[in-house]
Every structure is written in structure tokens, then in C-alpha cells.
């Protein structure tokens, strides 16, 4: 069983550009969640996908969007980058039943993250 | 709106002693609480959790205590080992909401 991987490791963009971050979940995991971790803070929930459908969203604007694919990979897209988007972006996969009551207890497996710097 | 707070950015303890990491929360509706451990250049890994209907959960050297009236959570590590040196995050969530809230983390250093 392979772990959760993310690419690229580091990325530098300029303000106004668009970026796509990628995540490969553990095989068989139907749920992927994305988090933003600013320097000195804990991860902040962006959104979650379950079987290719968005299944919940945190307090992030629509320029943060995602995709989940049947091969257990997923993407986080950010348009019109702002300086405050500079952060570590983490994805986490879990088995996922789709039931709201199960989500909290479903163990999340995090990838190592992508460090995004916006200049 | 920071609903989960870890007020100690760092903690240093001697090998073999107890490590106590603390966490406070403001939302009394939280149902489930978790602790994650993070090593440098790795993602957080799940350590231990506790439901709001319990006040203690134990897993080997790790015990989590929940005081709902004080809205306070703590993680005890006994005995502490150098390999426990990492950043520890507490997190809280509602069963019917997947917006998990994390604290800012506490860096634990266990000295040999």
C-alpha cells in the first residue's frame, strides 16, 4: 500500500497567475481533502471530494477549485493568485463512506505537501 | 475565527518524563477531537482521538483527556522518547461537518 504523494514539492508563482497542485491518494480511498497551512498556523480546511463530487467546503473563495479522478488522483486549482495564498498545501485521503457521520472518525492520511510561494 | 487554540508554541522535556500538550477550543458543539504528529518534510499523521462522550482515551504511551466543561483537551505522553520530538496538532470537528479545525501546533522536543 503506497502512501499519499503530492507534486510538485515546491512552486513559485507570481500574483495573478494560476496554479495546479496534484495529489495521489492511497489506492481504494474514495475521499480526498485539501488543506492550506500558512506559516505558523495549523492546516485550514479548503474542501473535500468524495467519489469525484465536492462534499464540503471551508471558508475559501471560488477561485479555489478542485477535481478528483477515478484513479485516486486529485487536483487543487487556484486562480488569480494573491500574495496571501503563499502556504503549504496538504492533501489527505481517507477510505470514505460518504456518510457525514463517518467522516470525522475516518482516519486521514496526509501527503507531505506542496510549498507554494506567490511573489 | 480560530476555534481551536494551542497556546504553547513549544515544549521541552527530558527523556523518560511525561509530556503534556494542551489544547483549548471555543465551540461547545464539537463532537470529535484528534491529535496529529508532524515530522519535518512529512504530512501530519494521526495519533489518537476521542469522542465528546468520553473523557479519556488511551493508546500505549499516549493518553488524551477531554474536559468538556472547560473546553480543554490534553495529550499525555509517558514516558517521552526522543523519537516523539515533532510538532503536535490538535483538531476538532463535528460528526456532520467535514470542516476539521486545527490548532497552530506545539513543537515538542524530547532531550536524551
Coordinates of C-alpha atoms in Angstrom, one line a residue, chain A residues 3-11 13 18-26 32-35 46-47 65-69 71-78 88-93 109-116:
Chain A
X3 CA 1.3 6.5 0.8
X4 CA -0.2 9.8 -0.3
X5 CA 2.1 11.7 -2.6
X6 CA 1.9 15.3 -3.8
X7 CA 3.6 17.2 -6.6
X8 CA 5.4 19.4 -7.0
X9 CA 7.3 19.8 -3.8
X10 CA 7.9 23.5 -4.2
X11 CA 6.4 26.0 -6.6
X13 CA 4.3 31.8 -8.9
X18 CA -3.0 30.2 -11.9
X19 CA -1.6 27.1 -10.3
X20 CA -2.5 23.4 -10.2
X21 CA -1.3 21.2 -7.4
X22 CA -1.6 17.4 -7.6
X23 CA -2.2 14.6 -5.1
X24 CA -2.2 10.9 -5.4
X25 CA -4.3 9.2 -2.8
X26 CA -3.9 5.7 -1.4
X32 CA -9.7 13.5 -0.5
X33 CA -9.5 16.7 1.5
X34 CA -7.3 19.7 0.8
X35 CA -5.9 22.0 3.4
X46 CA -10.3 24.1 1.9
X47 CA -12.7 21.4 0.6
X65 CA -11.4 24.7 -7.1
X66 CA -10.7 21.0 -7.3
X67 CA -11.1 17.8 -9.2
X68 CA -11.0 14.2 -8.2
X69 CA -10.4 11.5 -10.7
X71 CA -7.7 6.7 -10.5
X72 CA -7.4 8.2 -6.9
X73 CA -5.6 11.3 -8.1
X74 CA -6.9 14.8 -7.5
X75 CA -6.0 18.4 -8.2
X76 CA -6.3 21.7 -6.4
X77 CA -6.5 24.7 -8.7
X78 CA -6.1 28.3 -7.6
X88 CA 1.9 24.7 2.4
X89 CA -0.9 22.9 0.7
X90 CA -1.7 19.5 2.1
X91 CA -4.0 16.8 0.7
X92 CA -5.3 14.0 2.8
X93 CA -7.0 10.8 1.7
X109 CA -3.6 10.1 5.6
X110 CA -1.7 13.3 4.7
X111 CA 0.7 13.8 1.9
X112 CA 3.9 15.8 2.6
X113 CA 2.5 18.9 1.0
X114 CA 3.4 21.4 -1.8
X115 CA 5.0 24.6 -0.7
X116 CA 3.6 27.5 -2.8

